[in-house]
Amino acid sequence: MAEDIGTILIKALHDIRNLEEAGVPEETWKSELVKAMRSLDGVQEVRAYLAMYGWSGRGFSAAPSIQQMIQDASRRWPNASPGAAAPAPAPLPAGATARDATARRRALRSAAKMVAQPLQIVKIALQTGKVEANRDALEQLAANLRLVGAEAVAIVAVMGSYRTGKSFLLDLLLRFLRHRRRGGAATKVDATWRVEGGDRPLPEWLIDSGQRLAGALNQDHRDR
């Protein structure tokens, strides 16, 4: 387990360093760092390692050097590996047009500048009452998928009236998927967190993102 957690930790630090080197705003990569470390804080060995950098369990007393953190983690977990480097951009398929190449360049620039952003792929033409595909956005999406070497795509659509919980449901799905991607268990609960007014512990994946979740209280009654 020690090697597994070391690998997860070092991989997360490399991801943060990539954001820093790509010119992502400092407040953004720092926020991503805190989220990643919170997800690993439950492991005693990781908590001891983070304490060297002024980690309180919720954040750092001062922004640490990511490169120094990677070096120290590599010494502490010498058998850990951050994993394979990010794949090189896949070549454009035969018959690709200049428009495809433009979309590829746009995707590369976007990947270097930001962590993520919403992409509107359909729009409603109010004048005609029709739904239209946003071709530029679709081309950028296709280029992004080729860029990361994606082999399959799952489309999740949620429909409903105004303020009925569509975004809330999608947020829960993303929390679960991110938790699983970091190696978290699907069924593990965190006994320190409860639903407000209840006594059932919350699933770990629900609260490990580090972002505010209305109605979730920990044992000292501070809401998340």
XYZ file of N, CA and C in Angstrom:
672
model
N 0.824 -1.207 0.000
C 0.000 0.000 0.000
C 0.858 1.257 0.000
N 2.014 1.210 0.738
C 2.863 2.397 0.819
C 3.340 2.817 -0.568
N 3.740 1.827 -1.389
C 4.196 2.148 -2.731
C 3.049 2.696 -3.562
N 1.842 2.125 -3.398
C 0.686 2.587 -4.156
C 0.378 4.045 -3.840
N 0.362 4.380 -2.559
C 0.025 5.756 -2.183
C 1.133 6.703 -2.606
N 2.389 6.240 -2.575
C 3.479 7.078 -3.047
C 3.348 7.397 -4.523
N 2.961 6.391 -5.298
C 2.776 6.588 -6.728
C 1.654 7.594 -6.987
N 0.546 7.433 -6.269
C -0.589 8.351 -6.436
C -0.180 9.779 -6.084
N 0.546 9.915 -4.968
C 0.973 11.241 -4.518
C 1.907 11.893 -5.531
N 2.918 11.167 -5.973
C 3.902 11.746 -6.897
C 3.248 12.078 -8.239
N 2.340 11.213 -8.693
C 1.620 11.500 -9.934
C 0.822 12.793 -9.788
N 0.153 12.967 -8.644
C -0.626 14.192 -8.424
C 0.282 15.418 -8.421
N 1.458 15.307 -7.812
C 2.387 16.437 -7.771
C 2.914 16.768 -9.165
N 3.175 15.747 -9.965
C 3.609 15.997 -11.342
C 2.510 16.721 -12.130
N 1.266 16.317 -11.913
C 0.154 16.984 -12.596
C 0.097 18.467 -12.220
N 0.300 18.749 -10.934
C 0.267 20.146 -10.484
C 1.441 20.916 -11.074
N 2.613 20.290 -11.110
C 3.776 20.968 -11.690
C 3.543 21.271 -13.173
N 2.884 20.352 -13.869
C 2.578 20.598 -15.274
C 1.667 21.814 -15.435
N 0.710 21.956 -14.524
C -0.166 23.127 -14.567
C 0.637 24.399 -14.339
N 1.526 24.347 -13.347
C 2.351 25.511 -13.021
C 3.215 25.908 -14.208
N 3.851 24.912 -14.843
C 4.751 25.198 -15.951
C 3.998 25.616 -17.215
N 2.716 25.234 -17.302
C 1.916 25.611 -18.476
C 1.387 27.035 -18.377
N 1.664 27.700 -17.256
C 1.233 29.086 -17.119
C -0.162 29.249 -16.560
N -0.717 28.163 -15.976
C -2.022 28.276 -15.327
C -1.910 29.271 -14.169
N -2.912 30.138 -13.951
C -2.843 31.106 -12.858
C -2.484 30.462 -11.523
N -1.659 31.167 -10.756
C -1.138 30.604 -9.512
C -2.247 30.164 -8.567
N -3.302 30.980 -8.444
C -4.375 30.611 -7.519
C -5.077 29.329 -7.958
N -5.062 29.050 -9.274
C -5.715 27.841 -9.781
C -4.914 26.594 -9.431
N -3.589 26.603 -9.739
C -2.834 25.388 -9.452
C -2.667 25.179 -7.950
N -2.629 26.265 -7.179
C -2.572 26.108 -5.722
C -3.846 25.458 -5.201
N -4.991 25.872 -5.742
C -6.265 25.270 -5.345
C -6.305 23.793 -5.713
N -5.807 23.450 -6.905
C -5.765 22.044 -7.322
C -4.830 21.238 -6.427
N -3.735 21.853 -5.984
C -2.803 21.179 -5.085
C -3.486 20.834 -3.764
N -4.198 21.797 -3.205
C -4.884 21.569 -1.929
C -5.928 20.463 -2.081
N -6.685 20.491 -3.164
C -7.697 19.451 -3.385
C -7.051 18.072 -3.463
N -5.957 17.979 -4.206
C -5.283 16.687 -4.362
C -4.742 16.187 -3.025
N -4.151 17.077 -2.227
C -3.578 16.657 -0.959
C -4.666 16.298 0.056
N -5.797 16.987 0.001
C -6.897 16.626 0.888
C -7.385 15.207 0.626
N -7.370 14.807 -0.642
C -7.847 13.472 -0.979
C -6.923 12.386 -0.441
N -5.668 12.733 -0.115
C -4.685 11.765 0.377
C -4.395 11.930 1.862
N -4.994 12.932 2.472
C -4.681 13.286 3.853
C -5.058 12.196 4.847
N -5.949 11.294 4.447
C -6.372 10.244 5.364
C -5.310 9.196 5.616
N -4.241 9.180 4.821
C -3.153 8.210 5.007
C -2.100 8.821 5.928
N -1.818 8.154 7.031
C -0.938 8.726 8.052
C 0.440 9.076 7.498
N 0.999 8.214 6.647
C 2.334 8.464 6.110
C 2.345 9.710 5.226
N 1.274 9.905 4.477
C 1.177 11.095 3.647
C 1.015 12.337 4.517
N 0.224 12.226 5.564
C 0.014 13.362 6.460
C 1.330 13.785 7.112
N 2.153 12.794 7.489
C 3.461 13.107 8.083
C 4.360 13.795 7.066
N 4.301 13.342 5.824
C 5.093 13.959 4.756
C 4.639 15.397 4.521
N 3.330 15.625 4.461
C 2.812 16.962 4.195
C 3.086 17.930 5.339
N 3.227 17.379 6.551
C 3.485 18.243 7.710
C 4.794 19.014 7.551
N 5.722 18.485 6.754
C 6.994 19.183 6.525
C 6.769 20.513 5.805
N 5.628 20.648 5.153
C 5.350 21.853 4.363
C 4.259 22.715 5.004
N 4.005 22.480 6.296
C 3.027 23.301 6.997
C 1.594 22.945 6.681
N 1.354 21.668 6.363
C 0.001 21.216 6.040
C -0.838 21.098 7.308
N -2.052 21.672 7.265
C -2.928 21.674 8.432
C -4.058 20.661 8.325
N -4.163 20.001 7.197
C -5.306 19.123 6.959
C -6.314 19.773 6.037
N -6.251 21.103 5.937
C -7.155 21.843 5.051
C -6.400 22.735 4.079
N -5.112 22.922 4.312
C -4.319 23.763 3.430
C -2.910 23.915 3.968
N -2.089 24.663 3.215
C -0.695 24.901 3.591
C -0.563 26.272 4.250
N 0.341 26.369 5.206
C 0.585 27.664 5.851
C 1.228 28.639 4.874
N 2.000 28.117 3.922
C 2.596 28.925 2.853
C 2.730 28.027 1.623
N 2.686 28.640 0.458
C 2.754 27.852 -0.781
C 4.093 27.118 -0.868
N 4.078 25.786 -0.962
C 5.331 25.027 -1.047
C 5.879 25.007 -2.468
N 7.136 24.615 -2.590
C 7.742 24.397 -3.896
C 7.336 23.015 -4.392
N 6.657 22.954 -5.535
C 6.206 21.671 -6.060
C 7.402 20.780 -6.400
N 8.443 21.368 -6.990
C 9.618 20.580 -7.343
C 10.258 19.972 -6.100
N 10.331 20.750 -5.007
C 10.898 20.229 -3.771
C 10.029 19.118 -3.199
N 8.717 19.276 -3.304
C 7.801 18.248 -2.818
C 8.003 16.940 -3.595
N 8.194 17.063 -4.910
C 8.407 15.868 -5.732
C 9.712 15.177 -5.336
N 10.766 15.959 -5.159
C 12.062 15.382 -4.782
C 11.975 14.681 -3.429
N 11.342 15.333 -2.453
C 11.214 14.734 -1.118
C 10.351 13.479 -1.152
N 9.270 13.520 -1.945
C 8.394 12.352 -2.048
C 9.108 11.196 -2.720
N 9.935 11.496 -3.716
C 10.678 10.436 -4.407
C 11.674 9.756 -3.479
N 12.260 10.538 -2.542
C 13.176 9.943 -1.563
C 12.412 9.110 -0.526
N 11.231 9.587 -0.148
C 10.442 8.879 0.865
C 9.831 7.594 0.290
N 9.417 7.647 -0.977
C 8.840 6.479 -1.651
C 9.712 6.145 -2.867
N 10.891 5.577 -2.660
C 11.844 5.384 -3.770
C 11.340 4.435 -4.849
N 10.412 3.546 -4.520
C 9.926 2.586 -5.507
C 8.683 3.076 -6.236
N 8.219 4.259 -5.874
C 7.019 4.793 -6.508
C 7.379 5.374 -7.862
N 6.394 5.419 -8.722
C 6.590 5.983 -10.061
C 5.413 6.864 -10.394
N 5.654 8.021 -10.993
C 4.527 8.880 -11.368
C 3.749 8.342 -12.547
N 4.189 7.231 -13.125
C 3.476 6.666 -14.257
C 4.028 7.172 -15.566
N 3.439 6.689 -16.609
C 3.891 7.062 -17.945
C 3.631 8.518 -18.216
N 4.513 9.107 -19.001
C 4.311 10.499 -19.372
C 3.058 10.630 -20.217
N 2.517 11.827 -20.247
C 1.325 12.077 -21.044
C 1.606 11.726 -22.493
N 0.618 11.074 -23.172
C 0.869 10.658 -24.542
C 1.060 11.831 -25.462
N 1.914 11.637 -26.458
C 2.093 12.685 -27.464
C 0.809 12.836 -28.261
N 0.528 14.016 -28.791
C -0.677 14.197 -29.577
C -0.733 13.183 -30.713
N -1.902 12.544 -30.854
C -2.061 11.574 -31.940
C -2.022 12.302 -33.274
N -1.451 11.659 -34.299
C -1.404 12.319 -35.608
C -2.798 12.512 -36.172
N -2.959 13.561 -36.949
C -4.240 13.778 -37.602
C -4.485 12.640 -38.594
N -5.728 12.187 -38.711
C -6.020 11.069 -39.611
C -5.803 11.447 -41.064
N -5.646 10.425 -41.920
C -5.497 10.662 -43.352
C -6.720 11.413 -43.873
N -6.459 12.375 -44.716
C -7.564 13.151 -45.267
C -7.977 14.325 -44.399
N -7.237 14.567 -43.298
C -7.574 15.693 -42.424
C -7.434 17.004 -43.192
N -8.311 17.940 -42.885
C -8.320 19.215 -43.591
C -7.566 20.268 -42.802
N -7.399 21.430 -43.418
C -6.765 22.548 -42.721
C -7.584 22.946 -41.505
N -8.897 22.758 -41.585
C -9.758 23.076 -40.451
C -9.466 22.144 -39.275
N -9.188 20.859 -39.589
C -8.806 19.917 -38.536
C -7.516 20.358 -37.854
N -6.548 20.782 -38.657
C -5.270 21.221 -38.105
C -5.453 22.449 -37.225
N -6.337 23.360 -37.644
C -6.612 24.556 -36.843
C -7.247 24.185 -35.520
N -8.185 23.242 -35.567
C -8.828 22.792 -34.334
C -7.819 22.134 -33.404
N -6.852 21.373 -33.972
C -5.814 20.744 -33.164
C -4.964 21.796 -32.460
N -4.566 22.828 -33.184
C -3.747 23.885 -32.577
C -4.523 24.594 -31.475
N -5.821 24.809 -31.719
C -6.657 25.463 -30.705
C -6.732 24.604 -29.446
N -6.861 23.300 -29.625
C -6.928 22.395 -28.479
C -5.631 22.395 -27.688
N -4.500 22.400 -28.398
C -3.203 22.430 -27.714
C -3.034 23.704 -26.905
N -3.450 24.838 -27.489
C -3.353 26.100 -26.748
C -4.253 26.074 -25.523
N -5.463 25.540 -25.682
C -6.390 25.480 -24.558
C -5.840 24.605 -23.445
N -5.262 23.455 -23.823
C -4.728 22.541 -22.813
C -3.584 23.166 -22.030
N -2.830 24.046 -22.664
C -1.693 24.670 -21.996
C -2.095 25.828 -21.099
N -3.314 26.354 -21.300
C -3.700 27.570 -20.599
C -4.645 27.342 -19.436
N -5.354 26.228 -19.402
C -6.358 26.085 -18.363
C -6.545 24.638 -17.973
N -7.119 24.427 -16.787
C -7.402 23.096 -16.301
C -8.602 22.518 -17.046
N -9.687 23.251 -17.112
C -10.899 22.801 -17.785
C -11.806 24.000 -17.998
N -12.676 23.880 -18.941
C -13.659 24.924 -19.170
C -14.879 24.308 -19.832
N -16.054 24.894 -19.611
C -17.251 24.373 -20.283
C -17.168 24.621 -21.775
N -17.767 23.734 -22.543
C -17.738 23.839 -23.995
C -19.157 23.610 -24.496
N -19.762 24.636 -25.042
C -21.139 24.537 -25.519
C -21.144 23.933 -26.922
N -21.674 22.720 -27.050
C -21.647 22.039 -28.339
C -22.976 22.138 -29.092
N -24.032 22.560 -28.421
C -25.301 22.835 -29.094
C -25.826 24.173 -28.593
N -26.577 24.847 -29.392
C -27.159 26.118 -29.008
C -28.572 26.220 -29.569
N -29.373 27.026 -28.921
C -30.759 27.208 -29.344
C -30.865 28.502 -30.127
N -31.368 28.409 -31.340
C -31.612 29.592 -32.163
C -33.000 30.114 -31.814
N -33.048 31.164 -31.020
C -34.328 31.660 -30.529
C -35.228 32.147 -31.668
N -34.609 32.638 -32.727
C -35.407 33.158 -33.839
C -36.195 32.055 -34.542
N -35.588 30.875 -34.648
C -36.236 29.770 -35.357
C -36.784 28.695 -34.428
N -36.390 28.743 -33.155
C -36.838 27.726 -32.217
C -36.188 26.373 -32.435
N -35.036 26.344 -33.098
C -34.350 25.100 -33.393
C -33.051 24.980 -32.599
N -32.638 23.747 -32.416
C -31.360 23.467 -31.768
C -30.316 23.253 -32.853
N -29.207 23.960 -32.754
C -28.165 23.878 -33.762
C -26.860 23.403 -33.136
N -26.101 22.632 -33.894
C -24.787 22.171 -33.434
C -23.774 23.295 -33.605
N -22.943 23.464 -32.597
C -21.860 24.435 -32.656
C -20.640 23.727 -33.257
N -20.447 23.875 -34.566
C -19.430 23.101 -35.268
C -18.021 23.407 -34.765
N -17.744 24.675 -34.477
C -16.410 25.017 -33.985
C -16.121 24.299 -32.665
N -17.128 24.280 -31.773
C -16.944 23.616 -30.484
C -16.791 22.111 -30.660
N -17.547 21.529 -31.585
C -17.435 20.094 -31.831
C -16.051 19.734 -32.373
N -15.520 20.595 -33.238
C -14.196 20.341 -33.786
C -13.129 20.461 -32.702
N -13.311 21.428 -31.801
C -12.354 21.555 -30.703
C -12.446 20.345 -29.778
N -13.667 19.885 -29.509
C -13.854 18.705 -28.668
C -13.195 17.480 -29.302
N -13.393 17.310 -30.616
C -12.783 16.175 -31.310
C -11.262 16.249 -31.241
N -10.714 17.454 -31.409
C -9.258 17.616 -31.345
C -8.744 17.334 -29.936
N -9.493 17.760 -28.911
C -9.093 17.495 -27.529
C -9.045 15.994 -27.255
N -10.048 15.271 -27.776
C -10.092 13.828 -27.559
C -8.925 13.129 -28.249
N -8.608 13.574 -29.460
C -7.455 12.994 -30.146
C -6.166 13.328 -29.414
N -6.127 14.540 -28.841
C -4.929 14.995 -28.146
C -4.583 14.089 -26.977
N -5.598 13.652 -26.235
C -5.353 12.825 -25.057
C -5.429 11.331 -25.366
N -5.644 10.990 -26.634
C -5.683 9.579 -27.006
C -6.915 8.855 -26.519
N -8.048 9.555 -26.371
C -9.278 8.928 -25.883
C -9.776 7.892 -26.880
N -10.169 6.732 -26.367
C -10.673 5.664 -27.220
C -12.181 5.501 -27.108
N -12.776 6.064 -26.078
C -14.224 5.949 -25.884
C -14.734 7.191 -25.180
N -15.969 7.524 -25.440
C -16.588 8.698 -24.840
C -17.957 8.306 -24.292
N -18.256 8.734 -23.085
C -19.584 8.523 -22.503
C -20.296 9.869 -22.449
N -21.492 9.918 -22.968
C -22.284 11.147 -22.969
C -23.356 11.036 -21.896
N -23.357 11.983 -20.966
C -24.340 12.017 -19.892
C -25.170 13.274 -20.065
N -26.468 13.115 -20.224
C -27.366 14.256 -20.404
C -28.388 14.269 -19.282
N -28.596 15.432 -18.683
C -29.587 15.592 -17.630
C -30.545 16.694 -18.055
N -31.817 16.385 -18.079
C -32.826 17.365 -18.479
C -33.799 17.592 -17.322
N -34.307 18.797 -17.232
C -35.266 19.098 -16.174
C -35.585 20.573 -16.138
N -36.552 20.913 -15.327
C -36.970 22.306 -15.199
C -35.917 23.128 -14.478
N -36.100 24.415 -14.492
C -35.182 25.360 -13.863
C -35.044 25.081 -12.381
N -33.782 25.012 -11.900
C -33.452 24.850 -10.487
C -34.068 23.581 -9.888
N -33.934 22.461 -10.598
C -34.418 21.183 -10.071
C -33.282 20.210 -9.770
N -32.024 20.676 -9.856
C -30.907 19.835 -9.438
C -30.095 19.206 -10.538
N -30.190 19.730 -11.767
C -29.420 19.145 -12.881
C -27.917 19.270 -12.637
N -27.462 20.476 -12.332
C -26.028 20.687 -12.096
C -25.566 19.944 -10.847
N -26.433 19.865 -9.844
C -26.093 19.162 -8.607
C -25.831 17.683 -8.895
N -26.690 17.065 -9.710
C -26.511 15.659 -10.050
C -25.215 15.441 -10.832
N -24.943 16.308 -11.808
C -23.710 16.173 -12.580
C -22.489 16.375 -11.694
N -22.586 17.294 -10.733
C -21.474 17.514 -9.805
C -21.191 16.252 -8.997
N -22.251 15.556 -8.564
C -22.055 14.310 -7.818
C -21.374 13.258 -8.686
N -21.783 13.163 -9.945
C -21.159 12.202 -10.848
C -19.666 12.502 -11.021
N -19.331 13.789 -11.170
C -17.936 14.167 -11.342
C -17.129 13.890 -10.082
N -17.711 14.153 -8.915
C -17.017 13.871 -7.664
C -16.660 12.383 -7.579
N -17.633 11.537 -7.927
C -17.409 10.092 -7.850
C -16.324 9.656 -8.834
N -16.402 10.134 -10.076
C -15.432 9.724 -11.091
C -14.023 10.197 -10.740
N -13.900 11.433 -10.231
C -12.576 11.938 -9.860
C -12.001 11.153 -8.695
N -12.870 10.801 -7.754
C -12.429 10.011 -6.604
C -11.908 8.652 -7.063
N -12.636 8.003 -7.978
C -12.217 6.701 -8.470
C -10.929 6.802 -9.284
N -10.790 7.890 -10.047
C -9.579 8.069 -10.844
C -8.353 8.199 -9.954
N -8.511 8.789 -8.762
C -7.397 8.935 -7.831
C -7.147 7.655 -7.035
N -7.914 6.610 -7.317
C -7.698 5.346 -6.634
C -8.556 5.141 -5.412
N -9.538 6.006 -5.182
C -10.406 5.874 -4.025
C -11.402 4.742 -4.172
N -11.837 4.203 -3.029
C -12.800 3.101 -3.033
C -14.210 3.647 -3.253
N -15.036 2.866 -3.952
C -16.385 3.315 -4.283
C -17.316 3.279 -3.078
N -17.071 2.377 -2.125
C -18.022 2.169 -1.032
C -17.514 2.645 0.333
N -16.296 3.151 0.397
C -15.738 3.573 1.688
C -16.443 4.824 2.198
N -16.704 4.871 3.501
C -17.346 6.034 4.101
C -16.356 6.776 4.981
N -16.652 8.051 5.235
C -15.841 8.881 6.121
C -16.677 9.172 7.360
N -16.335 8.505 8.468
C -17.147 8.594 9.678
C -17.131 9.973 10.317
N -16.218 10.860 9.899
C -16.163 12.201 10.500
C -17.161 13.156 9.862
N -17.829 12.727 8.785
C -18.777 13.594 8.089
C -20.171 12.995 8.111
N -21.160 13.843 8.378
C -22.560 13.445 8.447
C -23.420 14.424 7.666
N -24.597 13.951 7.256
C -25.593 14.858 6.704
C -26.145 15.684 7.857
N -26.323 16.962 7.645
C -26.838 17.834 8.686
C -28.165 17.304 9.203
N -28.244 17.123 10.534
C -29.457 16.614 11.152
C -29.561 15.105 11.147
N -28.554 14.405 10.629
C -28.585 12.948 10.579
C -27.359 12.351 11.222
N -27.311 11.019 11.270
C -26.170 10.354 11.894
C -25.511 9.332 10.979
N -25.923 9.278 9.710
C -25.277 8.351 8.778
C -24.023 8.991 8.208
N -22.896 8.258 8.210
C -21.662 8.817 7.629
C -21.806 8.968 6.120
N -21.080 9.932 5.571
C -21.127 10.190 4.140
C -20.085 9.354 3.404
N -20.359 8.986 2.158
C -19.338 8.299 1.364
C -18.116 9.183 1.180
N -16.950 8.572 1.196
C -15.704 9.333 1.082
C -15.662 10.130 -0.217
N -16.168 9.542 -1.325
C -16.093 10.224 -2.617
C -16.916 11.499 -2.636
N -17.888 11.604 -1.738
C -18.769 12.755 -1.763
C -18.109 14.015 -1.211
N -17.128 13.840 -0.323
C -16.579 15.015 0.365
C -15.081 15.198 0.157
N -14.434 14.332 -0.630
C -12.976 14.437 -0.713
C -12.497 15.433 -1.761
N -13.400 16.106 -2.467
C -12.963 17.068 -3.478
C -12.442 18.345 -2.853
N -12.764 18.573 -1.559
C -12.295 19.790 -0.890
C -13.165 20.994 -1.158
N -14.238 20.831 -1.934
C -15.110 21.955 -2.231
C -16.328 21.928 -1.322
N -16.924 23.078 -1.136
C -18.067 23.206 -0.239
C -19.225 22.323 -0.697
N -19.823 21.595 0.240
C -20.996 20.784 -0.030
C -22.038 21.114 1.022
N -23.058 21.850 0.613
C -24.078 22.301 1.555
C -24.749 21.105 2.223
N -24.929 21.201 3.533
C -25.618 20.153 4.260
C -24.714 19.078 4.831
N -23.400 19.131 4.525
C -22.458 18.154 5.063
C -21.741 18.754 6.259
N -21.806 18.099 7.387
C -21.173 18.583 8.608
C -20.154 17.566 9.098
N -19.009 18.069 9.565
C -18.070 17.135 10.178
C -18.295 17.142 11.680
N -17.502 16.346 12.389
C -17.782 16.123 13.792
C -17.613 17.357 14.667
N -16.901 18.383 14.194
C -16.828 19.611 14.999
C -17.802 20.657 14.475
N -18.796 20.201 13.652
C -19.950 21.003 13.241
C -19.617 22.167 12.312
N -18.541 22.051 11.584
C -18.247 23.046 10.539
C -18.694 22.456 9.220
N -19.506 23.221 8.488
C -20.002 22.662 7.227
C -18.933 22.719 6.158
N -18.995 21.760 5.249
C -17.998 21.626 4.188
C -18.398 22.525 3.022
